[in-house]
mmCIF file of C-alpha atoms in Angstrom:
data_model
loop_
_atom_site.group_PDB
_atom_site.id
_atom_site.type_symbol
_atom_site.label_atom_id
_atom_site.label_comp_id
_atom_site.label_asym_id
_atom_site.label_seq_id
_atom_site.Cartn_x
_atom_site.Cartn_y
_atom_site.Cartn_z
ATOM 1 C CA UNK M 1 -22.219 5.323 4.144
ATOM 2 C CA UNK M 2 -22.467 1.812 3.243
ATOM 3 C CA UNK M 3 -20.826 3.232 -0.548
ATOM 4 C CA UNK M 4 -18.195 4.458 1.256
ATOM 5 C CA UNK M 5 -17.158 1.400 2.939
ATOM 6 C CA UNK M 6 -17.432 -0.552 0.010
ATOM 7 C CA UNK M 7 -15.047 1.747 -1.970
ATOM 8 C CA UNK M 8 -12.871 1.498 1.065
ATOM 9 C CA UNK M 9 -12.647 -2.548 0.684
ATOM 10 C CA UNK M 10 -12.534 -2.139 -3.140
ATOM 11 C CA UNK M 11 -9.350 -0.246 -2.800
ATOM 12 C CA UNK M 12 -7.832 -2.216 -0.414
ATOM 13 C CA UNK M 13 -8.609 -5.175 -2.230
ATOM 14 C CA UNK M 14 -6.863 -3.344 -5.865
ATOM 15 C CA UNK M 15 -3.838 -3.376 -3.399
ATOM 16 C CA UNK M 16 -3.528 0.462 -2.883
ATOM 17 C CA UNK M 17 -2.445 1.890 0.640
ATOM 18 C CA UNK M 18 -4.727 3.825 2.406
ATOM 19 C CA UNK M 19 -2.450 4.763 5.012
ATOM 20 C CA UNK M 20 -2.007 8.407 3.005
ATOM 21 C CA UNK M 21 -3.130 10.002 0.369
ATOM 22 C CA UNK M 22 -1.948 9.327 -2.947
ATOM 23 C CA UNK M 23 -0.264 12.007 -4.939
ATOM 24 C CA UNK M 24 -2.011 12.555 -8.615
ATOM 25 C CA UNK M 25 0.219 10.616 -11.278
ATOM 26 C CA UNK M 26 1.159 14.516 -12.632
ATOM 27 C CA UNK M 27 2.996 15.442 -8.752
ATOM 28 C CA UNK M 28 4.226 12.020 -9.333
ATOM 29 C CA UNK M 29 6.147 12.905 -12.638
ATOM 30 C CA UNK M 30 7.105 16.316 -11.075
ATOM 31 C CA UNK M 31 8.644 14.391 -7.854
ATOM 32 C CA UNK M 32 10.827 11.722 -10.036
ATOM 33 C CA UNK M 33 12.187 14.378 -12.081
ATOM 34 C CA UNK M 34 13.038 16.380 -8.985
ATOM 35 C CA UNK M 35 14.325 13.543 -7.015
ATOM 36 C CA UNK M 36 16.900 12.785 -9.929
ATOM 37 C CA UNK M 37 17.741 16.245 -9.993
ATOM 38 C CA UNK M 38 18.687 16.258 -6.336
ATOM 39 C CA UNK M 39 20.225 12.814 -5.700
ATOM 40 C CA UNK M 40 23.659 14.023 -6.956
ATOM 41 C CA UNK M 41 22.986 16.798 -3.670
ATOM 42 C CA UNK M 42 23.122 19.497 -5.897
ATOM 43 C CA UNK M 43 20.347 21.104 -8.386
ATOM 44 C CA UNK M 44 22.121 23.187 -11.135
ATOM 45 C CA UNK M 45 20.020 26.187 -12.430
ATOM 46 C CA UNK M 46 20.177 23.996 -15.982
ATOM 47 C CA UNK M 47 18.736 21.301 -14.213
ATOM 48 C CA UNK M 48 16.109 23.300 -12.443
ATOM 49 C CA UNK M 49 15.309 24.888 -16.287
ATOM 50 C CA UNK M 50 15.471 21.152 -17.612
ATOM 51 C CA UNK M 51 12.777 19.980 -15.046
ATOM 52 C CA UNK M 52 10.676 23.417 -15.683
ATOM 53 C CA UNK M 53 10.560 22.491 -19.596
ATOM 54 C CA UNK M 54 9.945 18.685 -19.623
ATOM 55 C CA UNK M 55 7.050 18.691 -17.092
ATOM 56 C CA UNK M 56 5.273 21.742 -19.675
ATOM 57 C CA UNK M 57 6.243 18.850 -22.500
ATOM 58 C CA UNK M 58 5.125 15.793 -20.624
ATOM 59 C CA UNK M 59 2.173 16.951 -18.981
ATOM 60 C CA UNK M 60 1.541 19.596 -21.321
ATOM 61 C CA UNK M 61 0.676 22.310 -18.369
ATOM 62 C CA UNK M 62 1.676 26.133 -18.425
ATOM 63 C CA UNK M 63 4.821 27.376 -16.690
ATOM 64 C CA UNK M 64 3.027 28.373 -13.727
ATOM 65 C CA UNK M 65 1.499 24.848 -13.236
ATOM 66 C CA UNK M 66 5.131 23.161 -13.692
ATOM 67 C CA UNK M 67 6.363 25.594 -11.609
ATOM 68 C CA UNK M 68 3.855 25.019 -8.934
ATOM 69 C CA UNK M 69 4.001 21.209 -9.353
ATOM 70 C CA UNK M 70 7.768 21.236 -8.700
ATOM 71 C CA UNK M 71 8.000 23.418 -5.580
ATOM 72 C CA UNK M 72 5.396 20.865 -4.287
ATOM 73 C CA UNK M 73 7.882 17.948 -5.478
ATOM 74 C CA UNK M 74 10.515 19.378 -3.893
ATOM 75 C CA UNK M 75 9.397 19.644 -0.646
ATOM 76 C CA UNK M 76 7.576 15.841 -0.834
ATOM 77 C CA UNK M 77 11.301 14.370 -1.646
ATOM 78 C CA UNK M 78 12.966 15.794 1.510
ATOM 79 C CA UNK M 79 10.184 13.487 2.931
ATOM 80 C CA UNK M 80 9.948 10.441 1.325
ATOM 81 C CA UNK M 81 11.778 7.070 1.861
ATOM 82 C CA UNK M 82 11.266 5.559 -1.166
ATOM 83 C CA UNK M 83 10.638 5.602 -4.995
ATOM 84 C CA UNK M 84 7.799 3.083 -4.902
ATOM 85 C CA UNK M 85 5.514 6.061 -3.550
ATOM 86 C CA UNK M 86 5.792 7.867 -6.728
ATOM 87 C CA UNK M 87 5.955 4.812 -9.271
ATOM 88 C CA UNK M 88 2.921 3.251 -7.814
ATOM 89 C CA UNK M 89 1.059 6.272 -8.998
ATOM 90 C CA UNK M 90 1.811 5.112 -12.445
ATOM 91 C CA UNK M 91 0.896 1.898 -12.939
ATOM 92 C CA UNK M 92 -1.398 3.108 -15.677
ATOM 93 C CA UNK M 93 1.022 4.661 -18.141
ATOM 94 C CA UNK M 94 1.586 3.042 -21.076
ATOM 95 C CA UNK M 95 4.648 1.624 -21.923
ATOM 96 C CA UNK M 96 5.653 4.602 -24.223
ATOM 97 C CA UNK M 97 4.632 7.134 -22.171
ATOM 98 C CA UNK M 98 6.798 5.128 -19.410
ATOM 99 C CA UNK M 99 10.255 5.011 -21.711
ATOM 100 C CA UNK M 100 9.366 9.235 -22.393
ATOM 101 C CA UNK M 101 9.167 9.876 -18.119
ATOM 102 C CA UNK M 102 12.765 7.647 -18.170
ATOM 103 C CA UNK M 103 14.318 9.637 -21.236
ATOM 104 C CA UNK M 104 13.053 12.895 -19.499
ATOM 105 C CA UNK M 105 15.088 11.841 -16.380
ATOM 106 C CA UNK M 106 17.672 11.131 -18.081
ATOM 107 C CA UNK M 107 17.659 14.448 -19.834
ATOM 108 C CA UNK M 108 17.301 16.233 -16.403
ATOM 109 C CA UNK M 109 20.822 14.116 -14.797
ATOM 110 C CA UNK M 110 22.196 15.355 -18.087
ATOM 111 C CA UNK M 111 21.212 18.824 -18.252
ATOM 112 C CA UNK M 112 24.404 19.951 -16.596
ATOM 113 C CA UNK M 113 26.723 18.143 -18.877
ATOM 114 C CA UNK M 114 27.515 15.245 -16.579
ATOM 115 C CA UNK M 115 25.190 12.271 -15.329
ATOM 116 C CA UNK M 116 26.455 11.510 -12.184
ATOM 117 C CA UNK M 117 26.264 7.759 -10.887
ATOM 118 C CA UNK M 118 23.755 8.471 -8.175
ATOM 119 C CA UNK M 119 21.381 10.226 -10.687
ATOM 120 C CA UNK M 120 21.920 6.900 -12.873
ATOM 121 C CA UNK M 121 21.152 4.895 -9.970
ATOM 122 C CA UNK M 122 17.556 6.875 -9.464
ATOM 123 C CA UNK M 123 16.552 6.762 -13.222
ATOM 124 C CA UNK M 124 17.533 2.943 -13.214
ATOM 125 C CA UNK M 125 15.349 2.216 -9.983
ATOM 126 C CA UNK M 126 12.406 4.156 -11.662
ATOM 127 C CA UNK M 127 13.003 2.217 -14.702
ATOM 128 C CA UNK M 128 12.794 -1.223 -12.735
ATOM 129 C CA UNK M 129 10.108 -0.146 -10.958
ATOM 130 C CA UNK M 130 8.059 0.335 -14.084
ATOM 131 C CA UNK M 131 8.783 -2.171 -15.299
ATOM 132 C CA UNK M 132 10.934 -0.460 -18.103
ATOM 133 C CA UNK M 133 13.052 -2.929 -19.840
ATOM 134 C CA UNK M 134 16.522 -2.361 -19.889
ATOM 135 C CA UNK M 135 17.348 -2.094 -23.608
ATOM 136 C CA UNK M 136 14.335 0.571 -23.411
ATOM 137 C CA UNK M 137 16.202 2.033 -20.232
ATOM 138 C CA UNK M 138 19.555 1.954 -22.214
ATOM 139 C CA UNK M 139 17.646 3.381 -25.608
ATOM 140 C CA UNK M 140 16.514 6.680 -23.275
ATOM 141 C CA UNK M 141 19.985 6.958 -21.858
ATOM 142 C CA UNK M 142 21.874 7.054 -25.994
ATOM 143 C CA UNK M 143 19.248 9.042 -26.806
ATOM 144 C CA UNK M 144 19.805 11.758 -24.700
ATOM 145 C CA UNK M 145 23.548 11.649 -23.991
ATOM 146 C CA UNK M 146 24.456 10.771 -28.127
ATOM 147 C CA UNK M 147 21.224 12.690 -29.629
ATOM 148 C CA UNK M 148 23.191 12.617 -33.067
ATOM 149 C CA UNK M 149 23.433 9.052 -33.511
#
């Protein structure tokens, strides 16, 4: 008991909220890609491939996990209010694995050929938020839409 309550104040202390539970930094990757797949209001099937493929890449998890991790995601984005749910969740990434979650949005807004400005405005929230810098946020962005040069 008394362990308990000390973890409590320990948390509360590290700053997290224990008003709800926190979602595993893997459902938090799944619910950024799928929230910049949906801010335009519309999820192509090339998008929906594009998240499918980049969560078995980044989190290196079969197709049935991925799949399972974004049906989950899409159902906790219809509910949230905010980005800073998800980002908090991964405060621990390093700063590579950070600019590879941004490039992998980006690659999702572009999957259907077009980024449109309120998929931008998602990926460059997220990238704030993690404290991405913006040549690094920029970098992602080149890479994906110029992947030649």
């Amino acid at each position: 008991m008394f362990n308990t309550i000390t973890a409590l104040f320990k948390q509360l202390l590290d700053g997290q909220d224990l008003s709800q539970p926190s979602p595993s930094p893997n459902f938090a990757i799944a619910c950024l890609l799928s929230e910049v797949a949906g801010s335009d209001q519309k999820i192509t099937p090339t998008e929906r491939q594009a998240k499918l493929a980049l969560l078995q890449r980044l989190l290196a998890v079969e197709e049935n996990e991925a799949q399972a991790l974004i049906t989950r995601a899409e159902q906790q984005i219809r509910q949230s209010a905010s980005l800073y749910e998800f980002t908090s969740q991964l405060r621990d990434l390093t700063q590579d694995k950070r600019f590879e979650l941004i490039k992998a949005m980006w690659e999702v807004a572009h999957a259907d050929g077009e980024i449109d400005p309120l998929e931008d405005v998602v990926i460059r929230k997220t990238a704030e938020l993690l404290y991405v810098d913006h040549s690094q946020f920029i970098r992602a962005k080149l890479m994906v839409v110029n992947p030649k040069k």
